PDB file of C-alpha atoms in Angstrom:
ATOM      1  CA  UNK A  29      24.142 -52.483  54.980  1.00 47.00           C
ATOM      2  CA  UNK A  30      23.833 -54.840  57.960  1.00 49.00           C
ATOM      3  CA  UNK A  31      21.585 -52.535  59.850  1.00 45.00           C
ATOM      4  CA  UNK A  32      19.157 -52.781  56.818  1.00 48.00           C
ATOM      5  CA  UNK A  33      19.763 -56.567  56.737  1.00 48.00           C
ATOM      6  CA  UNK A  34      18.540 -57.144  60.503  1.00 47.00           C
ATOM      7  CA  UNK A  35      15.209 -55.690  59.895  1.00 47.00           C
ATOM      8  CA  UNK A  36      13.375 -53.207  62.550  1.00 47.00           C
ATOM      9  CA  UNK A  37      15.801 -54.789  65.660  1.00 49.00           C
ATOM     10  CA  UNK A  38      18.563 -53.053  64.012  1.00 46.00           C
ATOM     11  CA  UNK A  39      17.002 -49.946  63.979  1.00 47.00           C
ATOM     12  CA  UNK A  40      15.755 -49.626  67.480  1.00 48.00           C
ATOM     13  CA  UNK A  41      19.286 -50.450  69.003  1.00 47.00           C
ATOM     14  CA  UNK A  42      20.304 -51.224  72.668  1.00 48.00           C
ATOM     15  CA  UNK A  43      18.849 -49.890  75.524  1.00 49.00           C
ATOM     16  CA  UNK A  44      20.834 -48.491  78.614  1.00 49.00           C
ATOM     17  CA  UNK A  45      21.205 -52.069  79.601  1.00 51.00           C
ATOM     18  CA  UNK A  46      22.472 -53.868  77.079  1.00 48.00           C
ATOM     19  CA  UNK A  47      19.242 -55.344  76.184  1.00 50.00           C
ATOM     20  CA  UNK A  48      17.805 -54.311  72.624  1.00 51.00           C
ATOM     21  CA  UNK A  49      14.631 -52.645  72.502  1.00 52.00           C
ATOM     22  CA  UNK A  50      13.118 -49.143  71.933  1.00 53.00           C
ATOM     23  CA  UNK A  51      15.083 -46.781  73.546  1.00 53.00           C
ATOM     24  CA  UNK A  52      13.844 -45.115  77.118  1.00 52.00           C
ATOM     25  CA  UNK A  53      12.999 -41.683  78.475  1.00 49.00           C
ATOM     26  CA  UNK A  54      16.216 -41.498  79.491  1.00 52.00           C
ATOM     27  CA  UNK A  55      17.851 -42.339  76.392  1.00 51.00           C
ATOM     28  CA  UNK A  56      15.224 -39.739  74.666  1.00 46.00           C
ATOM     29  CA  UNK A  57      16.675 -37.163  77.122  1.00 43.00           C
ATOM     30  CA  UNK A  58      20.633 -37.913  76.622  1.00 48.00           C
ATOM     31  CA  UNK A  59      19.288 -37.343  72.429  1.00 47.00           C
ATOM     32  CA  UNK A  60      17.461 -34.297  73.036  1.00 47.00           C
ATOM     33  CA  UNK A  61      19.936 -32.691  75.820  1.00 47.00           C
ATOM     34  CA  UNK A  62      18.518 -34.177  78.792  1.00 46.00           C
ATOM     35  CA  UNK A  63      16.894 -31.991  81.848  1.00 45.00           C
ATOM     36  CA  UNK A  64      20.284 -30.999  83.233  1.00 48.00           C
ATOM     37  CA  UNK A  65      20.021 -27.681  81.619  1.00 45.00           C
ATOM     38  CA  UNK A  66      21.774 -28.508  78.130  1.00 46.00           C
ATOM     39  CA  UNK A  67      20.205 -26.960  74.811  1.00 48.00           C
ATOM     40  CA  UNK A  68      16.543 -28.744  73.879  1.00 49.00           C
ATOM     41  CA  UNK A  69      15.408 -28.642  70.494  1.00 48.00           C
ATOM     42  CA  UNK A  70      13.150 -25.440  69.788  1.00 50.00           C
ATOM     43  CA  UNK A  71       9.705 -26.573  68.648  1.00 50.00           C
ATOM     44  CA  UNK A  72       8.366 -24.982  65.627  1.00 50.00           C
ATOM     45  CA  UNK A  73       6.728 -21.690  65.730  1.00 50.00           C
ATOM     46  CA  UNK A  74       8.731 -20.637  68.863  1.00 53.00           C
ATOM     47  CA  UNK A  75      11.314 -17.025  68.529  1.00 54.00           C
ATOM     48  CA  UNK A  76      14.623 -16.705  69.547  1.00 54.00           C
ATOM     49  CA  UNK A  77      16.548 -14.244  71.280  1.00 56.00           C
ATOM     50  CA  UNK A  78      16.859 -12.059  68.393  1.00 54.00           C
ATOM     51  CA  UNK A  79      12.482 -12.277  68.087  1.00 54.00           C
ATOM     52  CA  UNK A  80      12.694 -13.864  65.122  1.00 55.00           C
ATOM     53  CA  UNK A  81      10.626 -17.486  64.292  1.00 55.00           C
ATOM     54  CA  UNK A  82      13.118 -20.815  65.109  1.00 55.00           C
ATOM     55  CA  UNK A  83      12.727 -23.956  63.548  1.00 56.00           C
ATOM     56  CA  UNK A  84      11.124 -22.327  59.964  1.00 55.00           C
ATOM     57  CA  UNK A  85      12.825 -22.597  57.055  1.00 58.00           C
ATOM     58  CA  UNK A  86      13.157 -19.046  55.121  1.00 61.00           C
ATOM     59  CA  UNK A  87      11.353 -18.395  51.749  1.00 59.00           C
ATOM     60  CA  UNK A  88      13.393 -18.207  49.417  1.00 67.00           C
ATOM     61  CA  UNK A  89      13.051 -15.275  46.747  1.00 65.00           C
ATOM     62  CA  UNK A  90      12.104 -17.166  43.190  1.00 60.00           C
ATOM     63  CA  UNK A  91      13.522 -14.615  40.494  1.00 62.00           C
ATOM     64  CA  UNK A  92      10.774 -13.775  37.702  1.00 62.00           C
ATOM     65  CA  UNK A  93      11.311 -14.746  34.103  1.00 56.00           C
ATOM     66  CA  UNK A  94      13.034 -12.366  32.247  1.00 58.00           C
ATOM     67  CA  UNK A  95      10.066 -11.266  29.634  1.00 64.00           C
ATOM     68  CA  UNK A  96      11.035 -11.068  25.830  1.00 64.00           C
ATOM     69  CA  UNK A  97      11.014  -7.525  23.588  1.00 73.00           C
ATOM     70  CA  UNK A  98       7.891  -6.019  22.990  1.00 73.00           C
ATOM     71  CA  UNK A  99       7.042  -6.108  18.622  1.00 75.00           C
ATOM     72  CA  UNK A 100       4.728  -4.808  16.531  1.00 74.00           C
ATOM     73  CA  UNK A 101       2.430  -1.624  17.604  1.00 70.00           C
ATOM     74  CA  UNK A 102       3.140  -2.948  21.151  1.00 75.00           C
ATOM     75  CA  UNK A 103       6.687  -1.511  20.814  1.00 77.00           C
ATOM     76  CA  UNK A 104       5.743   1.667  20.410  1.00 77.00           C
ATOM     77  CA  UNK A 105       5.036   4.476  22.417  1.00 82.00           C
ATOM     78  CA  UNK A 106       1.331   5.172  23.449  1.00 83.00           C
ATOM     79  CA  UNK A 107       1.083   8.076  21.245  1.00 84.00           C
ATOM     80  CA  UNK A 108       2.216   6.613  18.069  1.00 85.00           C
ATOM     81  CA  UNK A 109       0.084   3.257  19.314  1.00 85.00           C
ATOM     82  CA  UNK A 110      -2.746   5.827  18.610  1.00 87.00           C
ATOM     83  CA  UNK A 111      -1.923   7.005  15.688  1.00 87.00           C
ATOM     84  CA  UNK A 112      -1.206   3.341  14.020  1.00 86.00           C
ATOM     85  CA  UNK A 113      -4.704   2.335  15.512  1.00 89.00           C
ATOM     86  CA  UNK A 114      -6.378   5.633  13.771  1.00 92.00           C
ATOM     87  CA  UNK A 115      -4.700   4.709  10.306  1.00 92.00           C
ATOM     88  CA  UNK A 116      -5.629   1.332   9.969  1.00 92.00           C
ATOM     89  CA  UNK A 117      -9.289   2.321  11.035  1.00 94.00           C
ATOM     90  CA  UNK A 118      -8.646   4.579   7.651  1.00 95.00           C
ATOM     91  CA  UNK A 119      -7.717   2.362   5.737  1.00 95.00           C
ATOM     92  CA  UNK A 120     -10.047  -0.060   6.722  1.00 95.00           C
ATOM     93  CA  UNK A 121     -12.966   2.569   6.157  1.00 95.00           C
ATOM     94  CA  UNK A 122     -11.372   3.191   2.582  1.00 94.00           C
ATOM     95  CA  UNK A 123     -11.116  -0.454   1.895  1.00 94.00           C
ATOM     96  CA  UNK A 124     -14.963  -0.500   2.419  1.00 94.00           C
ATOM     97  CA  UNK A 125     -15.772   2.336   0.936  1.00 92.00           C
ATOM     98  CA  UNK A 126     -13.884   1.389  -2.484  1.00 91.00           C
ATOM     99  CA  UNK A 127     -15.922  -1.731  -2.279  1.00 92.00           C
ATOM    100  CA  UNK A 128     -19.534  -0.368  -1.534  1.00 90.00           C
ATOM    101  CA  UNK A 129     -18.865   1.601  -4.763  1.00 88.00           C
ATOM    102  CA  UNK A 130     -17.322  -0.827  -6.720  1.00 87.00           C
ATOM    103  CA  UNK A 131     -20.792  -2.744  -6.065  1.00 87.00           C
ATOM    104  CA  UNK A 132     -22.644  -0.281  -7.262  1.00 86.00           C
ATOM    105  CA  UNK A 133     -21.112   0.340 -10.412  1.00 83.00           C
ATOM    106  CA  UNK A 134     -22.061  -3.484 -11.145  1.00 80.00           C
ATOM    107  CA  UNK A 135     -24.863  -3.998  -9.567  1.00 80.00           C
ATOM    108  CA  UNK A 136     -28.127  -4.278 -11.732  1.00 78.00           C
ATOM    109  CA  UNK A 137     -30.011  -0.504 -11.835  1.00 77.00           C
ATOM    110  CA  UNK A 138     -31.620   0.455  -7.964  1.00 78.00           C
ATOM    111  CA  UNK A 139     -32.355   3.501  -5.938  1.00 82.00           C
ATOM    112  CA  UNK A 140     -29.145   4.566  -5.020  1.00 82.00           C
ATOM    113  CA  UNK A 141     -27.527   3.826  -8.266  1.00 80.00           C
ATOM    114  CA  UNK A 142     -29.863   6.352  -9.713  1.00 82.00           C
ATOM    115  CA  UNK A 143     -29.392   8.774  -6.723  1.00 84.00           C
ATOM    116  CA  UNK A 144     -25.646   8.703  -6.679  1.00 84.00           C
ATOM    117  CA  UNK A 145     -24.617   7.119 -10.154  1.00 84.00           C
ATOM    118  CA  UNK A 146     -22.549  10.162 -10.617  1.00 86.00           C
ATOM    119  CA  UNK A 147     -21.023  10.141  -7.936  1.00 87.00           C
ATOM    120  CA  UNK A 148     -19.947   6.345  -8.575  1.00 87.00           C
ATOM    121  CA  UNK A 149     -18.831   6.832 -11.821  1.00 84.00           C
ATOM    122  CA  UNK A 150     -16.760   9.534 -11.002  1.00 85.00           C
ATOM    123  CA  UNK A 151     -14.875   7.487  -8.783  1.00 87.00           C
ATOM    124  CA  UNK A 152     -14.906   4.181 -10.685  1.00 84.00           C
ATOM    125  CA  UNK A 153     -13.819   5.484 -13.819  1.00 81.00           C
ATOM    126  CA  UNK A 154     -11.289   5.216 -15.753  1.00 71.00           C
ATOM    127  CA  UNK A 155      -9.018   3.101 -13.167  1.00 75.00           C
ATOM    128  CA  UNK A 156     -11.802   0.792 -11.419  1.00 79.00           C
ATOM    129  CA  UNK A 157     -13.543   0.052 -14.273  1.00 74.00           C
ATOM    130  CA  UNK A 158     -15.209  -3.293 -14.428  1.00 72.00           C
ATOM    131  CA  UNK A 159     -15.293  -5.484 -17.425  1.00 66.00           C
ATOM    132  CA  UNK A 160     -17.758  -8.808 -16.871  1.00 66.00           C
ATOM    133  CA  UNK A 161     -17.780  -9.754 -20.309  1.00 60.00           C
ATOM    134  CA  UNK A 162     -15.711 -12.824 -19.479  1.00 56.00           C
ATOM    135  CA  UNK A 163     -18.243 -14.198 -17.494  1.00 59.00           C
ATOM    136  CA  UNK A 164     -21.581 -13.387 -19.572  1.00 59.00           C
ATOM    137  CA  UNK A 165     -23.433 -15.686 -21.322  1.00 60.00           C
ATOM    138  CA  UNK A 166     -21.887 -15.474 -24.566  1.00 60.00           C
ATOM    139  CA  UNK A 167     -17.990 -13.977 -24.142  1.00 68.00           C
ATOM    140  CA  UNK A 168     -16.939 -12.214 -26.472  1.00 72.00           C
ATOM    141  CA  UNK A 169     -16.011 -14.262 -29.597  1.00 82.00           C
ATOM    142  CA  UNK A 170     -13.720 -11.696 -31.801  1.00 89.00           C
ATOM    143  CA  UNK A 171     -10.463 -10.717 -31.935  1.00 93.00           C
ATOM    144  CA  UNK A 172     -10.261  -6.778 -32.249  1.00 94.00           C
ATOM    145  CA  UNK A 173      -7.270  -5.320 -34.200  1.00 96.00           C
ATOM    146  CA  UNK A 174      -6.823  -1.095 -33.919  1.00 97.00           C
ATOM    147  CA  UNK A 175      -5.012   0.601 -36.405  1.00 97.00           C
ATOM    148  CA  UNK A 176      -4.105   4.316 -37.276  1.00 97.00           C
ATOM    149  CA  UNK A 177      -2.784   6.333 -39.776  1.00 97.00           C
ATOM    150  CA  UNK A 178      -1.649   9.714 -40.606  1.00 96.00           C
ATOM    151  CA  UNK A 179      -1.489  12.716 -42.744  1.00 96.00           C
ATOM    152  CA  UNK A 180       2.169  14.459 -42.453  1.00 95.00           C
ATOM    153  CA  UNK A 181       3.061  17.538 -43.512  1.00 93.00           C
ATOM    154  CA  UNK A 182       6.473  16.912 -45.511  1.00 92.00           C
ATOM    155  CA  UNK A 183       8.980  19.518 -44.499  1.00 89.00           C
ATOM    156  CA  UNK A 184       8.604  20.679 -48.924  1.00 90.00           C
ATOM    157  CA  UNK A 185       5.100  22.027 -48.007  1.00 89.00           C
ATOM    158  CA  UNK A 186       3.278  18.613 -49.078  1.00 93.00           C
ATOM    159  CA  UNK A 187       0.829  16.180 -48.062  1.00 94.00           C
ATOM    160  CA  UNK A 188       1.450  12.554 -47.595  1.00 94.00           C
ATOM    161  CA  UNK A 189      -0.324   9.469 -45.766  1.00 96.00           C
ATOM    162  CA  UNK A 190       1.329   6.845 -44.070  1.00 96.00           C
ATOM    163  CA  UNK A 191       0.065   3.272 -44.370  1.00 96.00           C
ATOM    164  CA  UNK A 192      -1.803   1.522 -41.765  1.00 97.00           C
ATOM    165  CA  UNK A 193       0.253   1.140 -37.935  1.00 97.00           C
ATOM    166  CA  UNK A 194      -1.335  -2.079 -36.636  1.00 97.00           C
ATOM    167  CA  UNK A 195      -1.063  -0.774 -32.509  1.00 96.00           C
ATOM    168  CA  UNK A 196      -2.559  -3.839 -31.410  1.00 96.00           C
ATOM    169  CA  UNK A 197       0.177  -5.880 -33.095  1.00 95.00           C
ATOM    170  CA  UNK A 198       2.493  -3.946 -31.466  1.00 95.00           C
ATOM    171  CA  UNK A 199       1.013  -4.278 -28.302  1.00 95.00           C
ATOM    172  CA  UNK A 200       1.001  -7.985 -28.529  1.00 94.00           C
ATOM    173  CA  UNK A 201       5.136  -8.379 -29.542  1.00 94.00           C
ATOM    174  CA  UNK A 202       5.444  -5.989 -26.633  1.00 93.00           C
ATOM    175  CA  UNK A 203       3.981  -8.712 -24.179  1.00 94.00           C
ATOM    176  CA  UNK A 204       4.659 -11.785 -25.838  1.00 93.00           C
ATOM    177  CA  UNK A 205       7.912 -13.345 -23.933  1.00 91.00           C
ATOM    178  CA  UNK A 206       7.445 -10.892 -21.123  1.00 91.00           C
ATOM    179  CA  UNK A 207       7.112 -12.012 -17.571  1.00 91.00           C
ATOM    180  CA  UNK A 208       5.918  -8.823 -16.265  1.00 91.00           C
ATOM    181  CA  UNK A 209       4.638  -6.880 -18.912  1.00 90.00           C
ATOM    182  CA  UNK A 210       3.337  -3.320 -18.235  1.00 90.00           C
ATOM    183  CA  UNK A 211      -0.168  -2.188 -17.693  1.00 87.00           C
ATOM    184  CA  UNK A 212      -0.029   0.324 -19.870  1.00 88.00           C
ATOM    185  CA  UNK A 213       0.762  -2.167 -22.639  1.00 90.00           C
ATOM    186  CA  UNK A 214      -1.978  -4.915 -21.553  1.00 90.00           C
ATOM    187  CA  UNK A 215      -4.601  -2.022 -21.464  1.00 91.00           C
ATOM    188  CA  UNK A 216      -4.045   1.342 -22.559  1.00 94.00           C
ATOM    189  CA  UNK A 217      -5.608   0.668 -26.163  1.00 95.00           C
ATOM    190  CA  UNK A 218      -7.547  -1.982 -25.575  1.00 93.00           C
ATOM    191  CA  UNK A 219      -9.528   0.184 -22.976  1.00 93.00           C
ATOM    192  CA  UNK A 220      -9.024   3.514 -24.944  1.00 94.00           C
ATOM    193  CA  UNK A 221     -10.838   1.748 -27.388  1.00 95.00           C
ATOM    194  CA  UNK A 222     -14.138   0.086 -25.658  1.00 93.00           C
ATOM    195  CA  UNK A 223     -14.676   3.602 -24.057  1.00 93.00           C
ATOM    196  CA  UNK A 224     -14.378   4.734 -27.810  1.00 95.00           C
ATOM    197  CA  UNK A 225     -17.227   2.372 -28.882  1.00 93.00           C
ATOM    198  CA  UNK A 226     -19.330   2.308 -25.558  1.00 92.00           C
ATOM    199  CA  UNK A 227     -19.312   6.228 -25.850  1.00 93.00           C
ATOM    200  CA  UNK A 228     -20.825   6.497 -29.476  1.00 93.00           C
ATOM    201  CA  UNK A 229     -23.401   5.630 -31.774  1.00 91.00           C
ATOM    202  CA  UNK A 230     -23.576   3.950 -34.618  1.00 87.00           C
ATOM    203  CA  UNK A 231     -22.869   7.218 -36.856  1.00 90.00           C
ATOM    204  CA  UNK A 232     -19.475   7.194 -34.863  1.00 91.00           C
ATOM    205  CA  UNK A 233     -21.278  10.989 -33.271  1.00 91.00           C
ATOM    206  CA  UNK A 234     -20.297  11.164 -29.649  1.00 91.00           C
ATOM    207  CA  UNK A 235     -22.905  11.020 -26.919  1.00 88.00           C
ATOM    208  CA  UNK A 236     -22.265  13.487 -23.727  1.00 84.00           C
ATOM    209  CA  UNK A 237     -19.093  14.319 -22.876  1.00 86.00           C
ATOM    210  CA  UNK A 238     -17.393  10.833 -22.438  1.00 89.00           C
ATOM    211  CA  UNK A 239     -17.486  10.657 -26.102  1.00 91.00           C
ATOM    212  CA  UNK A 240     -15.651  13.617 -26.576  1.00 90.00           C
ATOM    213  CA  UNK A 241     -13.056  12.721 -23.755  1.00 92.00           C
ATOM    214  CA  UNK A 242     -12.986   9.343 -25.357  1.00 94.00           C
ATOM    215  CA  UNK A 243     -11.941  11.059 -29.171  1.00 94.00           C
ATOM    216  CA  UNK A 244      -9.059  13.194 -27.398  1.00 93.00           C
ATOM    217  CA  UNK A 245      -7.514   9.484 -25.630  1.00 94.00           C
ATOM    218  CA  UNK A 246      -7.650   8.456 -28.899  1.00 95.00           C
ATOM    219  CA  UNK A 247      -5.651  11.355 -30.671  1.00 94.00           C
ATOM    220  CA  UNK A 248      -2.996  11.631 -27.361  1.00 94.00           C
ATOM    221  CA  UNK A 249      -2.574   7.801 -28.015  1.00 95.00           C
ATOM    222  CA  UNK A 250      -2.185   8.267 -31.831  1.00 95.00           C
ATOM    223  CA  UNK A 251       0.336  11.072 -31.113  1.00 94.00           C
ATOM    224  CA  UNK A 252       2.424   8.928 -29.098  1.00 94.00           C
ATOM    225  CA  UNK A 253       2.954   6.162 -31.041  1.00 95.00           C
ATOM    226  CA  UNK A 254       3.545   7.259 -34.444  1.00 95.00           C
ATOM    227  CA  UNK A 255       6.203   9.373 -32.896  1.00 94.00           C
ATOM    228  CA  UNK A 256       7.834   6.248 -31.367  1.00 93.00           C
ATOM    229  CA  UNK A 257       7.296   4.736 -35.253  1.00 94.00           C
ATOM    230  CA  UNK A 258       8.916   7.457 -36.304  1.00 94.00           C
ATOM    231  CA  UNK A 259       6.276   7.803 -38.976  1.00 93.00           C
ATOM    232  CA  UNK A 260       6.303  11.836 -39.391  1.00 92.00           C
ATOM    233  CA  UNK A 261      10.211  11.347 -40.453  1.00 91.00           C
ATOM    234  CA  UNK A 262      12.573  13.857 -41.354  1.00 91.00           C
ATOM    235  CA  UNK A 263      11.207  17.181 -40.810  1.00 90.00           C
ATOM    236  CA  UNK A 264       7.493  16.067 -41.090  1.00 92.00           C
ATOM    237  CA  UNK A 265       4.546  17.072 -39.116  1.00 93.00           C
ATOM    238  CA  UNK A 266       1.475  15.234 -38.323  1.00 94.00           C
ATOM    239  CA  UNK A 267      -1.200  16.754 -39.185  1.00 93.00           C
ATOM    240  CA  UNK A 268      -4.603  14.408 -38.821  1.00 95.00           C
ATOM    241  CA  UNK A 269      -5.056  10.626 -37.919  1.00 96.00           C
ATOM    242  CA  UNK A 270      -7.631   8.194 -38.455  1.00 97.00           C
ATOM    243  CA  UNK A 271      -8.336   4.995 -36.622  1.00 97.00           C
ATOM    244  CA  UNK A 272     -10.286   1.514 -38.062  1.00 97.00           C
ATOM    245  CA  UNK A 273     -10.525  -1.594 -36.146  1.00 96.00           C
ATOM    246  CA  UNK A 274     -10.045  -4.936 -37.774  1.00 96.00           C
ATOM    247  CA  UNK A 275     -12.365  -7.720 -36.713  1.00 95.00           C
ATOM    248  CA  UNK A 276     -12.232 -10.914 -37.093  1.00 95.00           C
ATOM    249  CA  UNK A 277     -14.393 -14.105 -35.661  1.00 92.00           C
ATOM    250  CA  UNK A 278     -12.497 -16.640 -33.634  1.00 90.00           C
ATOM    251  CA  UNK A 279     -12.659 -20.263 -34.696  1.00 87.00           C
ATOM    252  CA  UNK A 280     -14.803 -22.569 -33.103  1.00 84.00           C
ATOM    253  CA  UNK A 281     -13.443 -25.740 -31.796  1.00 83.00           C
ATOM    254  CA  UNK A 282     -14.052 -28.567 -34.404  1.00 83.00           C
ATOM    255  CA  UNK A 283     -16.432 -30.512 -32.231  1.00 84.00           C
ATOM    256  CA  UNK A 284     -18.616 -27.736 -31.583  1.00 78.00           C
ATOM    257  CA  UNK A 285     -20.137 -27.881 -35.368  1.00 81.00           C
ATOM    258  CA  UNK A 286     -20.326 -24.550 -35.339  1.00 82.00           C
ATOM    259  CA  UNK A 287     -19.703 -22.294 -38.610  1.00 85.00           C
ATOM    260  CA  UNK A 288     -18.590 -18.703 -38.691  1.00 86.00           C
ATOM    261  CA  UNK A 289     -17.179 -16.673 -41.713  1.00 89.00           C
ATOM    262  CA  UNK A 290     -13.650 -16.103 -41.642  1.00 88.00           C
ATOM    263  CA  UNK A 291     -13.237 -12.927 -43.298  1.00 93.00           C
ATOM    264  CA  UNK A 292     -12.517  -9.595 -41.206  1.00 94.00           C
ATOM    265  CA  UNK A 293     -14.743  -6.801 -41.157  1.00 94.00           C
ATOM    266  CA  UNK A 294     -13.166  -3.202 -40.536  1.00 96.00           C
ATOM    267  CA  UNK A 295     -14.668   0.223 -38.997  1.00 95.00           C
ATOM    268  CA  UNK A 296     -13.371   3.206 -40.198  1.00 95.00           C
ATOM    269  CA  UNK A 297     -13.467   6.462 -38.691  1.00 96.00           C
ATOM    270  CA  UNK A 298     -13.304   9.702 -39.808  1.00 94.00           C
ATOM    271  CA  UNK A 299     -10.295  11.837 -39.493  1.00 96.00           C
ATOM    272  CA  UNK A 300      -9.250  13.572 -36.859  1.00 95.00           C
ATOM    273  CA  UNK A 301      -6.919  16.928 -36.680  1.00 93.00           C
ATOM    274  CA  UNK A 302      -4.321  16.517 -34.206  1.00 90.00           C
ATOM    275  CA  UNK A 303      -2.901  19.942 -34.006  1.00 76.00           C
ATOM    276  CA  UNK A 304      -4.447  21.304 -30.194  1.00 60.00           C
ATOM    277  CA  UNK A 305      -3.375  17.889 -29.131  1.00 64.00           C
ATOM    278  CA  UNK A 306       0.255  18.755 -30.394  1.00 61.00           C
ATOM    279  CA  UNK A 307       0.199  22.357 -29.192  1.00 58.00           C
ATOM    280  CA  UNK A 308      -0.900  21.313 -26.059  1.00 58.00           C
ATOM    281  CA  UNK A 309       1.905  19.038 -25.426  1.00 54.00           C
ATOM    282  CA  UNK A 310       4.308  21.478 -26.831  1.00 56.00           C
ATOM    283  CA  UNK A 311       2.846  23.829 -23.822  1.00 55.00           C
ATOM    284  CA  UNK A 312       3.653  21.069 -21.770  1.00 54.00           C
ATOM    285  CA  UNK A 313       7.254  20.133 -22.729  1.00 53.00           C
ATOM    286  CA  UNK A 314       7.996  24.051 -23.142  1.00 53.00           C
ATOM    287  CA  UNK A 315       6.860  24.535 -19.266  1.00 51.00           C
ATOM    288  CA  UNK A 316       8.770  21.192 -17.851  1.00 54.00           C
ATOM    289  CA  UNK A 317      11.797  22.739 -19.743  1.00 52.00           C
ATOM    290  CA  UNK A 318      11.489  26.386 -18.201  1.00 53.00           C
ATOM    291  CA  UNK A 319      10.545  24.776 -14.921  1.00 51.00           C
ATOM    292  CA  UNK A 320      13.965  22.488 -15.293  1.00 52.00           C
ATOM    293  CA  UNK A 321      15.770  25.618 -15.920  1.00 52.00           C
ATOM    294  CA  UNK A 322      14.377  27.543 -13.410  1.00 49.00           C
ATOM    295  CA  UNK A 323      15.852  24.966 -10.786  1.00 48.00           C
ATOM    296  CA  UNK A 324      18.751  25.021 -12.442  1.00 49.00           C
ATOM    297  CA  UNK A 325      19.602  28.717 -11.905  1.00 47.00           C
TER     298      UNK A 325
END
């Protein structure tokens, strides 16, 4: 601490005599080894006896980063990198495809909906079907009920006719309180329905083909549930169904001033025999049950 405390003076030190002040040549020489032959510091740059530099420091060897797992595609081999790069380019050309035609379908009449509009239609319906009703002018304003009913052949060789299954009713307690309720129950009728009626005239006489497609959904659908309403009962057949909707106008809000009749109006259609339906799921079940014991064996 002293040294510090005397300023530069201290620092120089004393000379050969006794007397402070820089230090000599000589003194520089008794520091560095002197000329009478001891070892003098080796300037930078020069080699040693082995030939290697003296006075440079070595360079030291910085170790690299370890480098984290690869993830994703980049984890995988090159050959499966290709084939994850060639299926999303599918699906990606799928994707865009779906969605050219799915234009088309709603898109106003142009060339290539008349060119192609079978070819879109074939692969819009029945599962991409688009419904912009909601979002027309005037949305629709009615609440549509379907119903059916049967003829059963009793198992005493007679004729009797069930009353009126309300499906759509059914339909509803189905989803009503359900989270997650089931396509099937949301649309199945519903859409079985609007084909029915976009499909016919006004004679209920089908037009092309859809309308005949449209009649046999209708029976299959028929089928189905007045078996789960157990409405053939004990030894009973079906033998024919008919269908009517129920419509009814949906109040207008108060402030609106709006008036609309309350009373329903129903459509009634003819009736339909339901026995190549039933044979043809009787085909059906019959094969799943040889198949089943075919595996079996």
């Amino acid at each position: 601490m002293d040294a510090y405390d005397k300023g530069s003076d201290a620092r120089q030190g004393l000379g050969r005599d006794g007397r402070e002040g820089p230090p000599g040549p000589d003194d520089a020489a008794e520091q560095t080894g002197g000329s009478d032959g001891t070892e003098e510091a080796s300037a930078p740059g020069e080699t040693g006896e082995t030939g290697e530099p003296v006075g440079v420091p070595e360079a030291r060897e910085v170790p690299e980063a370890p480098s984290g797992p690869r993830t994703g595609v980049a984890a995988l081999s090159p050959r499966y990198q290709v084939g994850a790069v060639a299926a999303l380019v599918a699906v990606a050309v799928a994707v865009c495809a779906h969605i050219g035609l799915v234009f088309l379908h709603v898109a106003p009449s142009n060339t290539l909906t008349k060119e192609h509009g079978s070819a879109v239609d074939e692969w819009v319906f029945p599962e991409f079907e688009q419904n912009w009703k909601l979002f027309a002018p005037n949305p629709l304003q009615q609440n549509v009920a379907v119903q059916v009913r049967a003829e059963v052949g009793t198992a005493d060789g007679g004729i009797r006719t069930t009353g009126w299954y309300d499906l759509s009713a059914e339909d509803g307690r189905a989803i009503d309180g359900n989270p997650l309720p089931s396509h099937t129950v949301q649309n199945e009728l519903r859409r079985a329905w609007d084909f029915f009626v976009s499909s016919h005239d006004s004679e209920d006489r089908p037009v092309g083909l859809r309308g005949s497609l449209s009649e046999t959904y209708l029976r299959r659908i028929a089928l189905l549930r007045l078996d789960r309403n157990g409405a053939a009962g004990p030894g009973g057949v079906v033998e024919r169904v008919q269908y009517r909707s129920r419509t009814t106008n949906v109040e207008p809000p108060p402030w609106s001033g709006e008036k609309v009749s309350d009373r329903p109006t129903y459509r009634e259609l003819p009736w339909w025999s339901v026995t190549p339906e039933r044979d043809d799921g009787n085909r059906k079940d019959g094969a799943r049950k040889d198949a089943g014991e075919g595996g079996a064996a």
